[in-house]
mmCIF file of C-alpha atoms in Angstrom:
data_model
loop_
_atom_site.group_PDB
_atom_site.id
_atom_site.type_symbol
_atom_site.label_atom_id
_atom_site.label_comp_id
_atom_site.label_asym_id
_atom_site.label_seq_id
_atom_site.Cartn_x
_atom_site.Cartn_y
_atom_site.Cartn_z
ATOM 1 C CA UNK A 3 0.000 0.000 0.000
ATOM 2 C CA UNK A 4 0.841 3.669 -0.369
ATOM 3 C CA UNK A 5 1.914 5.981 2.885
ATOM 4 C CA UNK A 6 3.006 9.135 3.658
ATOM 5 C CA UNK A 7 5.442 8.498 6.544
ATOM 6 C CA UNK A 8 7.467 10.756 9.038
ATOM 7 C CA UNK A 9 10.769 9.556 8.803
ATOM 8 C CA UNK A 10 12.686 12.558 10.835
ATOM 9 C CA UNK A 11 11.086 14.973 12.373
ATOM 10 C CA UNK A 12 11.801 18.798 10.508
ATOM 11 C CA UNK A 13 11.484 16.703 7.298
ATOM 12 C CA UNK A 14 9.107 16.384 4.593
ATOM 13 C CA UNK A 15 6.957 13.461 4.739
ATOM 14 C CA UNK A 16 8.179 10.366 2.256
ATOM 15 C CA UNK A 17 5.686 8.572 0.052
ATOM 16 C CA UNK A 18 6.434 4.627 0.443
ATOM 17 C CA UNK A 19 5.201 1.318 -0.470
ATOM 18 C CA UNK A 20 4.623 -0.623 2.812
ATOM 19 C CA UNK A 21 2.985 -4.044 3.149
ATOM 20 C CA UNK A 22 -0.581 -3.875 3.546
ATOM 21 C CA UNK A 23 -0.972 -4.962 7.452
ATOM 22 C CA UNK A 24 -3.105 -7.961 8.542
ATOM 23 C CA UNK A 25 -5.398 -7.873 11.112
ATOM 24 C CA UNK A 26 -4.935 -10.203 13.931
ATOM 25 C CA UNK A 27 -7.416 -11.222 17.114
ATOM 26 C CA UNK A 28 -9.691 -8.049 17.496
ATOM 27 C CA UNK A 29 -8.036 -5.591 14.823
ATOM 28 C CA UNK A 30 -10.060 -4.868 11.798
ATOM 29 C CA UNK A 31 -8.673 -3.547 8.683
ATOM 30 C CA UNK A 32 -9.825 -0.313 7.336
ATOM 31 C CA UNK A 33 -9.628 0.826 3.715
ATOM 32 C CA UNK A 34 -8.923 4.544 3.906
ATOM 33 C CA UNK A 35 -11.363 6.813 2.190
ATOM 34 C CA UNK A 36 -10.517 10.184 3.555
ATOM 35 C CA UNK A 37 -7.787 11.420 6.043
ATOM 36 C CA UNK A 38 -8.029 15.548 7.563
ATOM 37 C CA UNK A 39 -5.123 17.203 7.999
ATOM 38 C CA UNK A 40 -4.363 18.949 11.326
ATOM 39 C CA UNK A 41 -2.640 21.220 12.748
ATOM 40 C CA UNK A 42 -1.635 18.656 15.329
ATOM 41 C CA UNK A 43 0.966 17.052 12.399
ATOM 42 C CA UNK A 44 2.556 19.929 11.514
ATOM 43 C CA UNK A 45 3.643 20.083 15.524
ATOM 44 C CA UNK A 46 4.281 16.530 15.068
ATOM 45 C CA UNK A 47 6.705 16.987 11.850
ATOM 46 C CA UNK A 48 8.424 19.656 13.700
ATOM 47 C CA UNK A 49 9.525 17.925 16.873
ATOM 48 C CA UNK A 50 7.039 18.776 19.240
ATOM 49 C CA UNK A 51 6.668 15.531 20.453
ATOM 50 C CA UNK A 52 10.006 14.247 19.927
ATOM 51 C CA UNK A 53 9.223 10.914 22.068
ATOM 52 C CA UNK A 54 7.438 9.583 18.680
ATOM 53 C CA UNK A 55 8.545 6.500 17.692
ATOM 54 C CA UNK A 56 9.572 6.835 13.951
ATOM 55 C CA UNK A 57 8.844 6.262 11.628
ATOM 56 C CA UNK A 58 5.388 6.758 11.590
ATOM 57 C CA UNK A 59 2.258 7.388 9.295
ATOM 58 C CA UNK A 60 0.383 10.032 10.360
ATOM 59 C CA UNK A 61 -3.436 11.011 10.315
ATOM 60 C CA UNK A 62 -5.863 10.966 12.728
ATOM 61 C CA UNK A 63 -9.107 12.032 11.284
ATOM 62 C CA UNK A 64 -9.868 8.879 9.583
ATOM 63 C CA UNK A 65 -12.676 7.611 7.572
ATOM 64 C CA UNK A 66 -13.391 4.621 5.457
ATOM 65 C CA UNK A 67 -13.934 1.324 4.688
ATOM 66 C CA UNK A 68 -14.221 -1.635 6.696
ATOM 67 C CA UNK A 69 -15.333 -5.218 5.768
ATOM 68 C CA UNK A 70 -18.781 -6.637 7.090
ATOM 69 C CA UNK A 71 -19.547 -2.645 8.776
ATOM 70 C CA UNK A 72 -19.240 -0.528 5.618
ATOM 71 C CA UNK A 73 -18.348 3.053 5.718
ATOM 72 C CA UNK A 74 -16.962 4.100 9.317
ATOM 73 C CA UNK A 75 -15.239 6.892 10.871
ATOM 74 C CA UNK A 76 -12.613 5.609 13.301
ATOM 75 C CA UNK A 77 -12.495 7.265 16.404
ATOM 76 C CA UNK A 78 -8.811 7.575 17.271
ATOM 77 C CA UNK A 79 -7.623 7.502 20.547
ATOM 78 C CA UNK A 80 -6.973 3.440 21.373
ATOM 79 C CA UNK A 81 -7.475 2.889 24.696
ATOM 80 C CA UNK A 82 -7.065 0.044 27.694
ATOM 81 C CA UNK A 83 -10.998 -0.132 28.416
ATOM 82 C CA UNK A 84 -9.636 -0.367 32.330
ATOM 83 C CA UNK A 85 -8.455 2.678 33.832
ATOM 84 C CA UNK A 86 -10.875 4.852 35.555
ATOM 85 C CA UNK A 87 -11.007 7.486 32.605
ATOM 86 C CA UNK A 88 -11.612 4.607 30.177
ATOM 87 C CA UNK A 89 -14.866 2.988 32.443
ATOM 88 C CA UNK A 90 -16.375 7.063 32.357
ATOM 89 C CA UNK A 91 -16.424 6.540 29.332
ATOM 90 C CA UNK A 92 -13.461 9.246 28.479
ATOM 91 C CA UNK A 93 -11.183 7.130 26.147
ATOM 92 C CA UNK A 94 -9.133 9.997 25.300
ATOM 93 C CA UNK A 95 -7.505 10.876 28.772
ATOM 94 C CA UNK A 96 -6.679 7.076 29.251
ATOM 95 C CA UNK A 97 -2.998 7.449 30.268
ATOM 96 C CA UNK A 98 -2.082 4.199 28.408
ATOM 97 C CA UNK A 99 -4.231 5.174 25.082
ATOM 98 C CA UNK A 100 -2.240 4.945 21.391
ATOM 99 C CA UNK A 101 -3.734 7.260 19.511
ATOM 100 C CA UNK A 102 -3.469 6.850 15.760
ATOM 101 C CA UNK A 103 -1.100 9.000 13.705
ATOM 102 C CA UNK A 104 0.501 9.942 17.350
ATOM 103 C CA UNK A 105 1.623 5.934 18.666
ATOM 104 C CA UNK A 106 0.505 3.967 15.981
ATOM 105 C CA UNK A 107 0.104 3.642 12.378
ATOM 106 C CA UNK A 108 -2.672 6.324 11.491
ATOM 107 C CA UNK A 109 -4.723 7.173 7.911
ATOM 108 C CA UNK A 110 -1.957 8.900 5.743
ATOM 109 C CA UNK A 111 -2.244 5.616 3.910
ATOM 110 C CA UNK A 112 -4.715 3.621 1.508
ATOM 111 C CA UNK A 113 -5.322 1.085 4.599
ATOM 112 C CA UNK A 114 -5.194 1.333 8.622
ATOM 113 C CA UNK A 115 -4.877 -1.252 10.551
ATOM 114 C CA UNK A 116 -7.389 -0.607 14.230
ATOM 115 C CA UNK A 117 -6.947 -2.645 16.922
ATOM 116 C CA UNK A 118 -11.047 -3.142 17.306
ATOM 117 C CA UNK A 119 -14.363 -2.891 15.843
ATOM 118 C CA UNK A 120 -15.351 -0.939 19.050
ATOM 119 C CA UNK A 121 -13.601 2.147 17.331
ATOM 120 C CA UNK A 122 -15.403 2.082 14.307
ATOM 121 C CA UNK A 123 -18.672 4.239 13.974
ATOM 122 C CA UNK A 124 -20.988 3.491 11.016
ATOM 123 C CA UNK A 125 -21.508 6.646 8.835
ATOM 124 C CA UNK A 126 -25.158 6.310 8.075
ATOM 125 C CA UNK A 127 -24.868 7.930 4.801
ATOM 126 C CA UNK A 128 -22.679 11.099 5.921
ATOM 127 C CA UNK A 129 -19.944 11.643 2.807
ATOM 128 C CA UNK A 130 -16.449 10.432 4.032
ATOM 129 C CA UNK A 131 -14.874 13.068 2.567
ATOM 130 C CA UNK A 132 -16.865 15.851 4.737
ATOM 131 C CA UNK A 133 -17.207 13.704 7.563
ATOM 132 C CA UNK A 134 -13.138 12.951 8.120
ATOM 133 C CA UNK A 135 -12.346 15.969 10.260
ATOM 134 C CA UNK A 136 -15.097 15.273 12.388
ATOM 135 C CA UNK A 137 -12.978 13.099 14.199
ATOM 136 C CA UNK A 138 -11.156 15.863 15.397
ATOM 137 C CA UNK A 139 -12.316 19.219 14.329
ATOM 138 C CA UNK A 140 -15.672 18.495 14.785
ATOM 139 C CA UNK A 141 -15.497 16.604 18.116
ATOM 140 C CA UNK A 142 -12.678 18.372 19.867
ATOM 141 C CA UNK A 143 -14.555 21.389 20.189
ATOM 142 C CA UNK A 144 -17.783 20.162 20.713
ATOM 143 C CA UNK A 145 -16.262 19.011 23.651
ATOM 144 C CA UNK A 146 -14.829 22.158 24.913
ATOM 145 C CA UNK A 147 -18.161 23.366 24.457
ATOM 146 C CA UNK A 148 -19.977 21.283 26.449
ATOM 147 C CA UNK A 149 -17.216 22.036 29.170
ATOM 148 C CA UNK A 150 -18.719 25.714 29.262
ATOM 149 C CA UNK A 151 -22.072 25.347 29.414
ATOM 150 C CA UNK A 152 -22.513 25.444 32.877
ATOM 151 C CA UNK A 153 -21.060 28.773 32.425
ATOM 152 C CA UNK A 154 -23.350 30.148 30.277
ATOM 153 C CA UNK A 155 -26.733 32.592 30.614
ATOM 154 C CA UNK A 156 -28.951 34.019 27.956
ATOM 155 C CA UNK A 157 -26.737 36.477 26.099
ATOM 156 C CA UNK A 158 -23.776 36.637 28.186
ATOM 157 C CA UNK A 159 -20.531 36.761 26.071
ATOM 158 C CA UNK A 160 -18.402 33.702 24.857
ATOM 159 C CA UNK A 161 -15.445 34.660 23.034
ATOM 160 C CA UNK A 162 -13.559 32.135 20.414
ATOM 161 C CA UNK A 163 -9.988 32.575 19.598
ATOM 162 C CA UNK A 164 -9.295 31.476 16.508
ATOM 163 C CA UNK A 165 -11.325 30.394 13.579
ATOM 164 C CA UNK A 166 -9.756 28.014 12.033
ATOM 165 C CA UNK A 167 -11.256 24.446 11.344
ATOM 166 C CA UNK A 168 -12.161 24.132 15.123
ATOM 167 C CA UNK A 169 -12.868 27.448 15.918
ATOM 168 C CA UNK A 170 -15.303 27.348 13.085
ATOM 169 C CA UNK A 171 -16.858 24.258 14.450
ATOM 170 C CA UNK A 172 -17.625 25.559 17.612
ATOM 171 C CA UNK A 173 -19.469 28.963 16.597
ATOM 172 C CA UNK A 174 -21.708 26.334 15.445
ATOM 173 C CA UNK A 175 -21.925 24.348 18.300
ATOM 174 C CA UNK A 176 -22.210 27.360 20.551
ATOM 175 C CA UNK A 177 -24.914 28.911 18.598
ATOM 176 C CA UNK A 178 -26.712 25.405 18.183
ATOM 177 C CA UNK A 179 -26.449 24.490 22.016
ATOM 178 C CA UNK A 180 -26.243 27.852 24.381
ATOM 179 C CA UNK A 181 -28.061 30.910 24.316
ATOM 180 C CA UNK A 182 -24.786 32.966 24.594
ATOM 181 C CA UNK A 183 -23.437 35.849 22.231
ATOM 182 C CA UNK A 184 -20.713 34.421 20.207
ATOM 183 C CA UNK A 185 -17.555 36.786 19.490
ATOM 184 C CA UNK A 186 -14.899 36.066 17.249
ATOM 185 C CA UNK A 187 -11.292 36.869 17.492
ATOM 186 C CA UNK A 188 -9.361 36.242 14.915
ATOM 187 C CA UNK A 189 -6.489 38.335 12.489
ATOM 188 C CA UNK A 190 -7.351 36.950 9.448
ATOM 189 C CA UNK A 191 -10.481 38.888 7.377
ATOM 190 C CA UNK A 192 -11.170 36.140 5.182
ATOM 191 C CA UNK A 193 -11.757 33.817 8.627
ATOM 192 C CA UNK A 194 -13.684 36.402 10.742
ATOM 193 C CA UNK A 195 -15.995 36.980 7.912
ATOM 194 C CA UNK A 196 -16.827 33.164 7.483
ATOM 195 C CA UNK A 197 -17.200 33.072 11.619
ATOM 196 C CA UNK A 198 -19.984 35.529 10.801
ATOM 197 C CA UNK A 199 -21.695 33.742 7.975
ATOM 198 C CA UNK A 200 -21.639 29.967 10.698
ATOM 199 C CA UNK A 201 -23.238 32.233 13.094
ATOM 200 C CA UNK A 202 -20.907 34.825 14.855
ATOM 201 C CA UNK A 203 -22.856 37.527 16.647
ATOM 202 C CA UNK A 204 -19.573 39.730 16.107
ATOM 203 C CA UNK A 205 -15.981 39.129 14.413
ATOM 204 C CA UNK A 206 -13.202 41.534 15.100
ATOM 205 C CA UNK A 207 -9.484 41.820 15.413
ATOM 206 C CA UNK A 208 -7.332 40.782 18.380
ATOM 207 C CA UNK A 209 -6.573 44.479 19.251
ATOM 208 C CA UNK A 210 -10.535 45.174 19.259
ATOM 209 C CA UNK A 211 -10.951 42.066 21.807
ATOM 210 C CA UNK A 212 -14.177 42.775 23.731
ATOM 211 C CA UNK A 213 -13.873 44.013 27.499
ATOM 212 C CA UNK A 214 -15.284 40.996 29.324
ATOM 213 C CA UNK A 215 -16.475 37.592 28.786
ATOM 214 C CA UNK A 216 -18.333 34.876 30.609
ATOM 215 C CA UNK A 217 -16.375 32.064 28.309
ATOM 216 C CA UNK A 218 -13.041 32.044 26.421
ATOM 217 C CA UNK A 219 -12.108 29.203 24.173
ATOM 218 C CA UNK A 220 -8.889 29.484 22.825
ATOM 219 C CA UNK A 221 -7.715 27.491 19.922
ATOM 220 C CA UNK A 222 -4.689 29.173 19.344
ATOM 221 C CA UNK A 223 -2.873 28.308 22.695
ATOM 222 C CA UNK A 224 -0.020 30.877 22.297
ATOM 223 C CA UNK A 225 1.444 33.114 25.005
ATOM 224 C CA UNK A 226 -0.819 36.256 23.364
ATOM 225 C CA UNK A 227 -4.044 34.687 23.295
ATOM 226 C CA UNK A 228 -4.029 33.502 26.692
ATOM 227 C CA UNK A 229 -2.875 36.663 28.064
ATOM 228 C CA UNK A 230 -5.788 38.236 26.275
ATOM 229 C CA UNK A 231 -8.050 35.755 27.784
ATOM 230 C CA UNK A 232 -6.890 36.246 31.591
ATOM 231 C CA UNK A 233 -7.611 39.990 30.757
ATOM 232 C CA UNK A 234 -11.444 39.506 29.459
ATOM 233 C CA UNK A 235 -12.793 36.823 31.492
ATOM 234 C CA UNK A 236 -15.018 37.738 33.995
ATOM 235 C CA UNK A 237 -14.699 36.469 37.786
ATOM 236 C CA UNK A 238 -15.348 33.324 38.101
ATOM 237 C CA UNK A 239 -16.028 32.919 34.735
ATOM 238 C CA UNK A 240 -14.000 30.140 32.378
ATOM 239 C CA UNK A 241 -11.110 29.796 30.200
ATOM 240 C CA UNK A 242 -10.962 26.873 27.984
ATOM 241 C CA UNK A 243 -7.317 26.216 26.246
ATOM 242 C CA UNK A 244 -7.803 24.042 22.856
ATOM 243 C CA UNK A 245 -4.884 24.523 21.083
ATOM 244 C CA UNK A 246 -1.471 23.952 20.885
ATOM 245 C CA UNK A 247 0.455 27.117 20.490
ATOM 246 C CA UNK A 248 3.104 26.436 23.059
ATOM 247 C CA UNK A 249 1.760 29.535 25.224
ATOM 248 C CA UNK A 250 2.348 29.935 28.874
ATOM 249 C CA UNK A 251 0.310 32.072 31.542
ATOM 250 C CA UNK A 252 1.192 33.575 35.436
ATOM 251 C CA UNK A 253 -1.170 32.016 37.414
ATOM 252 C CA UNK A 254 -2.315 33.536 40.867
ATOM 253 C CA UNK A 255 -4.177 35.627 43.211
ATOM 254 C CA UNK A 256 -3.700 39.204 41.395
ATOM 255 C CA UNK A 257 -2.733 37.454 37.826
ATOM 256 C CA UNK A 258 -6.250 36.350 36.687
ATOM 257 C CA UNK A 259 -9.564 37.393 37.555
ATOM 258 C CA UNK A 260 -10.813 36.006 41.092
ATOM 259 C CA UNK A 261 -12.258 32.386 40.746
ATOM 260 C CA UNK A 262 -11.878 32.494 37.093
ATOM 261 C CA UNK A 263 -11.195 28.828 36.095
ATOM 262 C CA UNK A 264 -8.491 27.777 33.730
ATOM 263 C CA UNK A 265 -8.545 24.165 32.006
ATOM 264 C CA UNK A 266 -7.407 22.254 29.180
ATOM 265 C CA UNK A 267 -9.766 20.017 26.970
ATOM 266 C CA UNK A 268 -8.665 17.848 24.900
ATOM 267 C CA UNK A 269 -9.938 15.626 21.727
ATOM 268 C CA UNK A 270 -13.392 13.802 22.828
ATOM 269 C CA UNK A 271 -14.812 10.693 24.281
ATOM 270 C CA UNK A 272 -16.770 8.250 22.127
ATOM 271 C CA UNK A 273 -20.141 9.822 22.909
ATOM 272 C CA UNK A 274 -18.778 12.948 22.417
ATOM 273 C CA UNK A 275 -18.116 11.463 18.759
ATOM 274 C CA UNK A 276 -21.470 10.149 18.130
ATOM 275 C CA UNK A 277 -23.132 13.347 18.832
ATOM 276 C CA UNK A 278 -21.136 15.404 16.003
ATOM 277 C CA UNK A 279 -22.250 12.810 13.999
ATOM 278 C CA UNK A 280 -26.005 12.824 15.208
ATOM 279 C CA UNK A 281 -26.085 16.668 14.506
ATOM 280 C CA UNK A 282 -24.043 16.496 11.177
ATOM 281 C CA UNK A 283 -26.674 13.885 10.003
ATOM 282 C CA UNK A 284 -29.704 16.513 10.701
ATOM 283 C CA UNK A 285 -27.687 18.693 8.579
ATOM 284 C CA UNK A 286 -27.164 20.907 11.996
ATOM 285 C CA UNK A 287 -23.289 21.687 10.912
ATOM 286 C CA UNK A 288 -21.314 23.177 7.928
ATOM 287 C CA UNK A 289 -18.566 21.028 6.647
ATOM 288 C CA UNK A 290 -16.210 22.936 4.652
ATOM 289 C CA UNK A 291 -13.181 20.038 2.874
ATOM 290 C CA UNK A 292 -10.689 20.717 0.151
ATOM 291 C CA UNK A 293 -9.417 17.665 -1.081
ATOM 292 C CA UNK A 294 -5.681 17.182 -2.391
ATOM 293 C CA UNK A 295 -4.441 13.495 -3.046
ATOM 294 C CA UNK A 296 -2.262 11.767 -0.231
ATOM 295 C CA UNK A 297 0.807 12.052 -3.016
ATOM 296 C CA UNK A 298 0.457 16.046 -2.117
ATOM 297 C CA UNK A 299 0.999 15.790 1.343
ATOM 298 C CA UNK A 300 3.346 17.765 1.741
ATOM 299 C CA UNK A 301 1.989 20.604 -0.393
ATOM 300 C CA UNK A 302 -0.668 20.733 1.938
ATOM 301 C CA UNK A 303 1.112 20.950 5.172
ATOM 302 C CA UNK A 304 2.510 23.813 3.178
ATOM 303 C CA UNK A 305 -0.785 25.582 2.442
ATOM 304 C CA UNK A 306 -1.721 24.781 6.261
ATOM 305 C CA UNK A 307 1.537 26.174 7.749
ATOM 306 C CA UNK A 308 0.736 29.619 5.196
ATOM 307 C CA UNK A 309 -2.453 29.464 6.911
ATOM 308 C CA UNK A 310 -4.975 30.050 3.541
ATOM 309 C CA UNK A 311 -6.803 26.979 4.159
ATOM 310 C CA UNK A 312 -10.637 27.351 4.070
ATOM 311 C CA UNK A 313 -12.092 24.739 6.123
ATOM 312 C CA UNK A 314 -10.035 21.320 6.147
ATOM 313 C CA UNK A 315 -8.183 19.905 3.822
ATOM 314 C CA UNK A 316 -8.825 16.137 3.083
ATOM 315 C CA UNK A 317 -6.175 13.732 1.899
ATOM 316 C CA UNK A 318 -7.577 11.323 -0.577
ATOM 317 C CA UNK A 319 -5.439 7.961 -1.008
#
């Protein structure tokens, strides 16, 4: 089979032929439709997790093809079914989870090997090629959502960082699911004026940030953003961080707003997956792909990295 595979990290990805794998016990073999590309590889090409074992094919949003089931969208994050997190039903914080394209083998490739049928969810006539990134893009923030919803009144003011391919997910999610006031922040024109066609109440600039917020999410993650949301969060309001800029924030009595609350979320748990899905099949969410083959991988970390991607962009093997 074909794969794109990270052989050293700071380098381009190489195209190989690689046996097709055979699945064993459990594992079911999937025939890869449609792979997303995410942000999360570029950090992975570039050494940000340099305890990767290489080499390894990325890929993480994965949909396709698996015999007896029929279309599927594999839900990632492998876990050991025993650990506390895994029996709340939170797969993705199991400390001993392989996630694909991060551990193991993931869907930059014309097959995946997954280690049970457990991870596979039927499609149910959803197009692969739209419904890839919800494996991430879609689910990831529809988790951090749900995380603020406690949080939220009728028309207090939730502010998004970034609107990218999660950011613009959750607009929709927080427009579909809370009766907040959903600002944008964002530099780029061309993204703040999609956040107001999914549903934005207001898109602006990072130096016209609004003065106060009940909600931040943040899927930028750099030192900048999160200052900027420890300055508009109300007290005891809630900052979510989503991405993966590498930013760090003073924490303390003085440093953020009194009995604000700062937390992580990250990815989503299996139910967390199946309701994306359940909303994308009553045609609740936008789904904006560009496809490029998997041959032009590398091409298309470039576009990502230049940042003129609208939407996601799909690899098709």
């Amino acid at each position: 089979m074909k794969a794109a595979v990270l052989r050293q990290f700071g380098q381009p990805l190489c195209i190989e032929d690689r046996p097709t794998p055979e699945p064993k016990g459990e594992e079911i073999l999937v025939r890869v439709l449609a792979a997303g590309v995410c942000h999360s590889d570029l950090h992975l090409q570039d050494g940000a997790y340099p305890n990767l074992h290489l080499p390894l094919v990325l890929g993480h949003e994965i949909a396709g093809v698996a015999e007896g089931i029929g279309q599927v969208l594999v839900y990632a994050s492998w876990s050991c079914g025993l650990c506390n997190s895994c029996r709340a039903g939170n797969n993705q914080l199991c400390p001993e989870a392989t996630e694909a394209g991060w551990a193991r083998d993931g869907g930059y490739a014309e097959y995946v090997l997954v280690p049970s049928r457990k991870y596979l969810i039927p499609l149910e006539g959803l197009d692969p090629i739209t419904a890839a990134p919800l494996a991430d893009a879609g689910c990831t923030p529809y988790r951090a959502v749900q995380r603020i919803c406690p949080w939220l009144d009728r028309g207090c003011n939730v502010v998004v960082i970034g609107a990218g391919g999660l950011g613009q997910f959750a607009i929709q999610y927080l427009r579909l699911l809370t009766p907040s006031k959903v600002i944008v922040i964002d530099h780029s024109d061309a993204k703040r004026l999609r956040a107001l066609e999914l549903g934005a109440h207001e898109a602006s600039s990072p130096d016209a940030a609004p003065e106060h917020a009940r909600a931040v999410l943040d899927f930028v993650g750099s030192d900048d953003t999160l200052r900027m949301a420890a300055r508009i969060v109300d007290r005891s309001g809630i900052v979510v961080q989503v991405g993966e800029g590498g930013g760090r924030l003073p924490f303390g009595l003085g440093l953020i707003p009194h009995e604000a609350v700062f937390t992580t979320s990250i990815w989503g748990s299996p139910a967390d997956l199946a309701a994306v899905l359940e909303h994308a099949r009553r045609g609740e969410i936008q789904m904006q792909v560009q496809t490029m083959p998997l041959q032009e991988v590398n091409e298309a970390f470039d576009r990502l990295r230049r940042g003129g991607v609208r939407g996601r962009l799909v690899l098709l093997p």
